[in-house]
GROMACS .gro file of C-alpha atoms in nm:
model
  347
    1MET     CA    1  -2.896   0.566   0.938
    2ARG     CA    2  -2.569   0.508   0.752
    3PRO     CA    3  -2.601   0.533   0.371
    4GLN     CA    4  -2.539   0.197   0.204
    5LEU     CA    5  -2.246   0.181  -0.036
    6SER     CA    6  -2.316  -0.053  -0.323
    7PRO     CA    7  -2.033  -0.296  -0.412
    8LYS     CA    8  -2.095  -0.226  -0.781
    9LEU     CA    9  -2.026   0.141  -0.840
   10PRO     CA   10  -2.027   0.326  -1.172
   11ARG     CA   11  -1.681   0.378  -1.314
   12MET     CA   12  -1.539   0.717  -1.223
   13SER     CA   13  -1.304   0.940  -1.414
   14ILE     CA   14  -0.999   1.079  -1.237
   15THR     CA   15  -1.114   1.356  -1.009
   16CYS     CA   16  -1.021   1.531  -0.686
   17SER     CA   17  -1.379   1.517  -0.563
   18SER     CA   18  -1.729   1.552  -0.697
   19GLN     CA   19  -1.760   1.866  -0.488
   20ALA     CA   20  -1.631   2.189  -0.642
   21LYS     CA   21  -1.533   2.332  -0.303
   22VAL     CA   22  -1.306   2.039  -0.217
   23CYS     CA   23  -1.148   2.052  -0.560
   24ALA     CA   24  -1.091   2.425  -0.522
   25ASP     CA   25  -0.927   2.373  -0.182
   26LEU     CA   26  -0.693   2.114  -0.329
   27THR     CA   27  -0.612   2.338  -0.625
   28MET     CA   28  -0.514   2.622  -0.390
   29LYS     CA   29  -0.295   2.399  -0.175
   30MET     CA   30  -0.132   2.186  -0.443
   31PRO     CA   31  -0.137   2.371  -0.780
   32GLN     CA   32   0.189   2.217  -0.900
   33VAL     CA   33   0.070   1.865  -0.814
   34LEU     CA   34  -0.252   1.907  -1.010
   35ALA     CA   35  -0.077   2.073  -1.303
   36LYS     CA   36   0.163   1.780  -1.336
   37TRP     CA   37  -0.120   1.529  -1.298
   38GLN     CA   38  -0.330   1.693  -1.570
   39GLN     CA   39  -0.037   1.658  -1.808
   40LYS     CA   40  -0.021   1.279  -1.758
   41PRO     CA   41  -0.139   1.074  -2.058
   42LYS     CA   42  -0.497   0.952  -2.008
   43GLU     CA   43  -0.394   0.590  -2.051
   44LYS     CA   44  -0.177   0.628  -1.738
   45GLN     CA   45  -0.465   0.786  -1.543
   46LYS     CA   46  -0.736   0.532  -1.616
   47TRP     CA   47  -0.681   0.301  -1.317
   48LEU     CA   48  -0.604   0.568  -1.056
   49VAL     CA   49  -0.840   0.746  -0.820
   50LEU     CA   50  -0.736   1.080  -0.672
   51TYR     CA   51  -0.939   1.220  -0.383
   52ASN     CA   52  -0.909   1.480  -0.112
   53PHE     CA   53  -0.823   1.379   0.246
   54PRO     CA   54  -0.964   1.452   0.488
   55SER     CA   55  -1.300   1.552   0.341
   56PRO     CA   56  -1.603   1.701   0.517
   57ASP     CA   57  -1.813   1.450   0.323
   58ARG     CA   58  -1.686   1.123   0.468
   59PHE     CA   59  -1.942   0.909   0.285
   60SER     CA   60  -1.834   1.041  -0.057
   61THR     CA   61  -1.473   0.978   0.039
   62ALA     CA   62  -1.559   0.625   0.159
   63LYS     CA   63  -1.738   0.561  -0.171
   64ALA     CA   64  -1.428   0.668  -0.366
   65ILE     CA   65  -1.207   0.448  -0.149
   66ARG     CA   66  -1.440   0.152  -0.202
   67GLN     CA   67  -1.424   0.188  -0.577
   68ALA     CA   68  -1.044   0.221  -0.575
   69CYS     CA   69  -1.002  -0.085  -0.351
   70ILE     CA   70  -1.239  -0.300  -0.559
   71GLU     CA   71  -1.107  -0.200  -0.900
   72HIS     CA   72  -0.739  -0.136  -0.838
   73GLY     CA   73  -0.614  -0.199  -0.485
   74PHE     CA   74  -0.407   0.122  -0.521
   75PHE     CA   75  -0.492   0.491  -0.490
   76TYR     CA   76  -0.327   0.827  -0.420
   77LEU     CA   77  -0.377   1.011  -0.092
   78VAL     CA   78  -0.334   1.388  -0.107
   79ASN     CA   79  -0.365   1.659   0.160
   80HIS     CA   80  -0.278   1.385   0.409
   81GLY     CA   81  -0.151   1.622   0.675
   82VAL     CA   82   0.213   1.511   0.687
   83ASP     CA   83   0.416   1.828   0.643
   84GLU     CA   84   0.608   1.851   0.316
   85GLU     CA   85   0.921   1.968   0.498
   86LEU     CA   86   0.912   1.660   0.721
   87VAL     CA   87   0.886   1.434   0.416
   88LYS     CA   88   1.186   1.610   0.261
   89LYS     CA   89   1.385   1.569   0.582
   90VAL     CA   90   1.311   1.196   0.596
   91PHE     CA   91   1.435   1.149   0.240
   92GLU     CA   92   1.744   1.356   0.323
   93GLN     CA   93   1.814   1.145   0.631
   94SER     CA   94   1.760   0.828   0.427
   95ARG     CA   95   2.023   0.945   0.176
   96ASN     CA   96   2.255   1.029   0.464
   97PHE     CA   97   2.227   0.678   0.607
   98PHE     CA   98   2.275   0.491   0.282
   99SER     CA   99   2.576   0.712   0.201
  100LEU     CA  100   2.758   0.582   0.509
  101PRO     CA  101   3.051   0.342   0.456
  102VAL     CA  102   2.939  -0.022   0.436
  103GLU     CA  103   3.119  -0.108   0.761
  104ASP     CA  104   2.917   0.158   0.946
  105LYS     CA  105   2.587   0.032   0.806
  106MET     CA  106   2.683  -0.325   0.893
  107LYS     CA  107   2.700  -0.228   1.261
  108LEU     CA  108   2.321  -0.199   1.240
  109LEU     CA  109   2.261  -0.525   1.054
  110GLN     CA  110   1.907  -0.657   1.099
  111ARG     CA  111   1.803  -0.819   1.426
  112ASN     CA  112   1.439  -0.916   1.478
  113HIS     CA  113   1.374  -0.774   1.131
  114ARG     CA  114   1.483  -0.427   1.245
  115GLY     CA  115   1.786  -0.243   1.112
  116TYR     CA  116   1.995  -0.258   0.796
  117ALA     CA  117   1.928  -0.507   0.514
  118ARG     CA  118   2.206  -0.539   0.256
  119LEU     CA  119   2.168  -0.561  -0.119
  120TYR     CA  120   2.031  -0.896  -0.242
  121THR     CA  121   1.957  -1.029   0.110
  122ILE     CA  122   1.579  -0.999   0.074
  123LYS     CA  123   1.379  -1.158  -0.206
  124LEU     CA  124   1.016  -1.051  -0.204
  125ASP     CA  125   0.924  -1.304  -0.473
  126PRO     CA  126   1.004  -1.659  -0.348
  127ASN     CA  127   1.029  -1.784  -0.708
  128PRO     CA  128   1.363  -1.970  -0.727
  129SER     CA  129   1.445  -1.821  -1.069
  130THR     CA  130   1.490  -1.473  -0.922
  131LYS     CA  131   1.789  -1.339  -0.732
  132GLY     CA  132   1.768  -1.132  -0.416
  133ASP     CA  133   1.636  -0.781  -0.475
  134ALA     CA  134   1.871  -0.503  -0.586
  135ARG     CA  135   1.795  -0.269  -0.300
  136GLU     CA  136   1.914  -0.199   0.051
  137ALA     CA  137   1.684  -0.101   0.332
  138PHE     CA  138   1.657   0.011   0.691
  139TYR     CA  139   1.356  -0.113   0.890
  140MET     CA  140   1.200  -0.001   1.216
  141GLY     CA  141   0.887  -0.100   1.406
  142PRO     CA  142   0.682   0.020   1.705
  143LEU     CA  143   0.882   0.291   1.876
  144ALA     CA  144   0.828   0.171   2.233
  145ASP     CA  145   0.894  -0.203   2.202
  146GLY     CA  146   1.273  -0.180   2.245
  147HIS     CA  147   1.365  -0.373   1.928
  148ASN     CA  148   1.465  -0.087   1.701
  149GLN     CA  149   1.826  -0.003   1.618
  150TRP     CA  150   1.944   0.351   1.555
  151PRO     CA  151   2.254   0.520   1.408
  152SER     CA  152   2.445   0.722   1.665
  153GLU     CA  153   2.362   1.088   1.706
  154GLU     CA  154   2.730   1.160   1.645
  155ASP     CA  155   2.725   0.993   1.302
  156LEU     CA  156   2.383   1.119   1.193
  157PRO     CA  157   2.254   1.414   1.398
  158SER     CA  158   1.873   1.434   1.429
  159TRP     CA  159   1.834   1.111   1.230
  160ARG     CA  160   1.637   0.921   1.493
  161SER     CA  161   1.412   1.212   1.592
  162THR     CA  162   1.327   1.283   1.228
  163VAL     CA  163   1.228   0.928   1.136
  164GLU     CA  164   1.042   0.876   1.464
  165THR     CA  165   0.837   1.190   1.404
  166TYR     CA  166   0.758   1.077   1.050
  167TYR     CA  167   0.660   0.729   1.174
  168GLN     CA  168   0.417   0.879   1.426
  169LYS     CA  169   0.262   1.119   1.174
  170VAL     CA  170   0.205   0.853   0.908
  171ALA     CA  171   0.071   0.608   1.168
  172SER     CA  172  -0.192   0.868   1.256
  173VAL     CA  173  -0.285   0.909   0.889
  174GLY     CA  174  -0.312   0.531   0.854
  175THR     CA  175  -0.549   0.505   1.150
  176LYS     CA  176  -0.777   0.776   1.004
  177LEU     CA  177  -0.770   0.604   0.667
  178LEU     CA  178  -0.866   0.269   0.824
  179SER     CA  179  -1.177   0.428   0.974
  180LEU     CA  180  -1.281   0.541   0.625
  181ILE     CA  181  -1.211   0.194   0.487
  182ALA     CA  182  -1.441   0.053   0.756
  183LEU     CA  183  -1.706   0.303   0.653
  184SER     CA  184  -1.660   0.201   0.289
  185LEU     CA  185  -1.755  -0.155   0.394
  186ASN     CA  186  -2.086  -0.032   0.541
  187LEU     CA  187  -1.948  -0.097   0.889
  188ASP     CA  188  -1.876   0.116   1.196
  189GLU     CA  189  -1.578   0.350   1.168
  190ASP     CA  190  -1.419   0.191   1.476
  191LEU     CA  191  -1.436  -0.157   1.319
  192PHE     CA  192  -1.062  -0.223   1.333
  193GLU     CA  193  -1.045  -0.113   1.696
  194LYS     CA  194  -1.326  -0.359   1.777
  195LEU     CA  195  -1.143  -0.637   1.593
  196GLY     CA  196  -0.833  -0.577   1.807
  197ALA     CA  197  -0.622  -0.482   1.505
  198LEU     CA  198  -0.514  -0.154   1.667
  199ASN     CA  199  -0.463  -0.275   2.025
  200ASP     CA  200  -0.087  -0.303   1.980
  201PRO     CA  201  -0.030  -0.276   1.604
  202LEU     CA  202   0.296  -0.408   1.459
  203ALA     CA  203   0.334  -0.114   1.220
  204MET     CA  204   0.667  -0.124   1.036
  205MET     CA  205   0.849   0.137   0.830
  206GLY     CA  206   1.121   0.087   0.572
  207LEU     CA  207   1.365   0.338   0.424
  208LEU     CA  208   1.439   0.192   0.080
  209HIS     CA  209   1.735   0.263  -0.149
  210TYR     CA  210   1.775   0.132  -0.503
  211PRO     CA  211   2.136   0.217  -0.601
  212GLY     CA  212   2.078   0.191  -0.974
  213ASP     CA  213   2.437   0.082  -1.044
  214HIS     CA  214   2.420  -0.278  -0.925
  215LEU     CA  215   2.285  -0.443  -1.237
  216ASP     CA  216   2.402  -0.804  -1.258
  217SER     CA  217   2.558  -0.930  -1.583
  218SER     CA  218   2.441  -1.289  -1.519
  219ASN     CA  219   2.125  -1.440  -1.663
  220GLU     CA  220   1.942  -1.428  -1.330
  221GLU     CA  221   1.627  -1.222  -1.320
  222ILE     CA  222   1.678  -0.916  -1.098
  223HIS     CA  223   1.437  -0.649  -0.979
  224GLY     CA  224   1.469  -0.354  -0.748
  225ALA     CA  225   1.182  -0.520  -0.563
  226SER     CA  226   1.053  -0.848  -0.705
  227ALA     CA  227   0.681  -0.916  -0.747
  228HIS     CA  228   0.494  -0.935  -0.417
  229SER     CA  229   0.191  -0.825  -0.221
  230ASP     CA  230   0.220  -0.661   0.120
  231PHE     CA  231   0.107  -0.874   0.413
  232GLY     CA  232  -0.052  -0.614   0.639
  233MET     CA  233  -0.367  -0.402   0.625
  234ILE     CA  234  -0.257  -0.106   0.411
  235THR     CA  235   0.073   0.046   0.300
  236LEU     CA  236   0.143   0.418   0.261
  237LEU     CA  237   0.434   0.483   0.027
  238ALA     CA  238   0.624   0.806  -0.034
  239THR     CA  239   0.853   0.808  -0.339
  240ASP     CA  240   1.090   1.036  -0.523
  241ASP     CA  241   1.024   1.111  -0.890
  242VAL     CA  242   1.230   0.820  -1.024
  243PRO     CA  243   1.002   0.572  -1.207
  244GLY     CA  244   1.004   0.195  -1.162
  245LEU     CA  245   0.697   0.100  -0.956
  246GLN     CA  246   0.452  -0.128  -1.141
  247ILE     CA  247   0.133  -0.317  -1.054
  248CYS     CA  248  -0.032  -0.631  -1.187
  249ARG     CA  249  -0.405  -0.610  -1.126
  250GLU     CA  250  -0.484  -0.972  -1.210
  251LYS     CA  251  -0.221  -1.164  -1.015
  252SER     CA  252  -0.363  -1.508  -1.093
  253GLU     CA  253  -0.370  -1.462  -1.471
  254GLN     CA  254  -0.094  -1.563  -1.711
  255PRO     CA  255   0.081  -1.396  -1.872
  256GLN     CA  256   0.093  -1.123  -1.612
  257VAL     CA  257   0.026  -0.771  -1.737
  258TRP     CA  258   0.226  -0.497  -1.563
  259GLU     CA  259   0.134  -0.128  -1.556
  260ASP     CA  260   0.353   0.166  -1.457
  261VAL     CA  261   0.250   0.368  -1.150
  262PRO     CA  262   0.315   0.736  -1.229
  263SER     CA  263   0.463   0.948  -0.951
  264LEU     CA  264   0.250   1.224  -0.800
  265SER     CA  265   0.449   1.477  -0.602
  266GLY     CA  266   0.330   1.525  -0.244
  267ALA     CA  267   0.096   1.224  -0.245
  268PHE     CA  268   0.112   0.892  -0.066
  269ILE     CA  269   0.054   0.587  -0.282
  270VAL     CA  270  -0.174   0.362  -0.079
  271ASN     CA  271  -0.212  -0.007  -0.149
  272ILE     CA  272  -0.427  -0.276   0.007
  273GLY     CA  273  -0.247  -0.558   0.193
  274ASP     CA  274  -0.318  -0.929   0.230
  275MET     CA  275  -0.499  -0.891   0.563
  276MET     CA  276  -0.750  -0.649   0.415
  277GLU     CA  277  -0.803  -0.884   0.122
  278ARG     CA  278  -0.877  -1.172   0.363
  279TRP     CA  279  -1.110  -0.959   0.579
  280THR     CA  280  -1.306  -0.853   0.269
  281ASN     CA  281  -1.311  -1.199   0.107
  282CYS     CA  282  -1.111  -1.068  -0.192
  283MET     CA  283  -1.354  -0.783  -0.260
  284PHE     CA  284  -1.069  -0.540  -0.186
  285ARG     CA  285  -0.759  -0.636  -0.381
  286SER     CA  286  -0.413  -0.697  -0.243
  287VAL     CA  287  -0.244  -0.618  -0.571
  288LEU     CA  288   0.084  -0.766  -0.689
  289HIS     CA  289   0.349  -0.498  -0.738
  290ARG     CA  290   0.720  -0.470  -0.811
  291VAL     CA  291   1.000  -0.220  -0.875
  292LEU     CA  292   1.207  -0.252  -1.191
  293PRO     CA  293   1.586  -0.215  -1.161
  294PRO     CA  294   1.624   0.164  -1.182
  295GLU     CA  295   1.882   0.316  -1.414
  296GLN     CA  296   1.946   0.584  -1.153
  297GLU     CA  297   1.927   0.602  -0.776
  298ARG     CA  298   1.577   0.569  -0.636
  299TYR     CA  299   1.452   0.627  -0.281
  300SER     CA  300   1.118   0.555  -0.117
  301VAL     CA  301   0.974   0.530   0.232
  302ALA     CA  302   0.712   0.262   0.299
  303PHE     CA  303   0.487   0.258   0.607
  304PHE     CA  304   0.322  -0.080   0.663
  305ALA     CA  305   0.007  -0.049   0.876
  306ASN     CA  306  -0.003  -0.402   1.019
  307PRO     CA  307  -0.250  -0.529   1.278
  308SER     CA  308  -0.168  -0.650   1.628
  309THR     CA  309   0.010  -0.986   1.628
  310ASP     CA  310  -0.271  -1.159   1.821
  311CYS     CA  311  -0.546  -1.024   1.593
  312ILE     CA  312  -0.756  -1.299   1.432
  313ILE     CA  313  -0.815  -1.232   1.063
  314GLU     CA  314  -1.142  -1.378   0.938
  315CYS     CA  315  -1.397  -1.279   0.677
  316LEU     CA  316  -1.620  -0.987   0.776
  317GLU     CA  317  -1.991  -1.062   0.787
  318SER     CA  318  -2.066  -0.789   0.531
  319CYS     CA  319  -1.827  -0.953   0.283
  320CYS     CA  320  -1.968  -1.305   0.265
  321SER     CA  321  -2.299  -1.482   0.208
  322GLU     CA  322  -2.439  -1.823   0.121
  323SER     CA  323  -2.355  -1.762  -0.244
  324CYS     CA  324  -2.014  -1.615  -0.157
  325PRO     CA  325  -1.874  -1.805   0.143
  326PRO     CA  326  -1.541  -1.714   0.308
  327ARG     CA  327  -1.245  -1.803   0.088
  328PHE     CA  328  -0.990  -1.823   0.372
  329PRO     CA  329  -0.996  -1.987   0.715
  330PRO     CA  330  -0.941  -1.764   1.020
  331ILE     CA  331  -0.573  -1.705   1.100
  332LYS     CA  332  -0.381  -1.520   1.368
  333TYR     CA  333  -0.176  -1.239   1.216
  334SER     CA  334   0.146  -1.353   1.386
  335ASP     CA  335   0.115  -1.697   1.221
  336PHE     CA  336   0.057  -1.548   0.877
  337MET     CA  337   0.342  -1.300   0.922
  338GLN     CA  338   0.594  -1.563   1.037
  339GLU     CA  339   0.531  -1.779   0.731
  340ARG     CA  340   0.569  -1.482   0.498
  341LEU     CA  341   0.891  -1.375   0.670
  342ARG     CA  342   1.028  -1.729   0.643
  343LEU     CA  343   0.978  -1.720   0.266
  344LEU     CA  344   1.113  -1.365   0.247
  345TYR     CA  345   1.454  -1.448   0.397
  346ASP     CA  346   1.491  -1.807   0.273
  347LEU     CA  347   1.732  -1.724  -0.013
   0.00000   0.00000   0.00000
């Protein structure tokens, strides 16, 4: 019988794992990561949960994930299995692309939401008082659907093969993580397969570049990425060491309180998306986040684990009751996504 995971868990301190062996394994593999983390001020650690992945004790890991998703909507994923050299190569190839002349990048201008997005052409926060975001991006989706655009091999050797390999590796990590999230909800590990979310998932990946030298002198409010939540299941984010990422845990409260997200070398920052929030009836948080205009160049790579377009998103039975009925009506993911994309590009 599966152990039941209570929705009200005792507050945990920052830890790799409650098991000494797992913590020792992590210390051997990532001594520099842990050394840097231990030097972080405690006030910056308080809302973060660090755990080992994968763990031989899946129920303990699921319990840690549950707490992180209920309390924060964000957590770090370490020992994720994506080779450090591959991550470095993806960041190198991202820098290579964004260093191209503008006219070369414009040849790959977005079609079907794939390809190059110029500075200020996307505004993640639809608030009319904000300008388009001060970042440029390159987006790709499922590798076999024929909609992706690619730089030529002549211009950027090995660019396509590198980012495709990274996409596949992170997609695999995301699928494993979703099985643990299902377990954290006291449900079968293959829950998201049964729901049809992974039949033909519309997973997207964005190479993101914040130039750092495009600060506007006007009175318009500008961010590297304006305040938003992600509209998929989960997002796995790799960043460089340049600060700027912030979260707002209580998105409905005013005034909004923003907290810095410290970088953790070698880790993915994982955040819950809107679809997971709807499935769990707001028990798991889709947290508002943003990127401040950086004073220096900043790069990140975001992998958006989205469900299949025909997947129906409705409250899970384990997340509602007579006293806590579903907060959202059922919706097809493609309908939700199209409305969000309309707001995203309606500048």
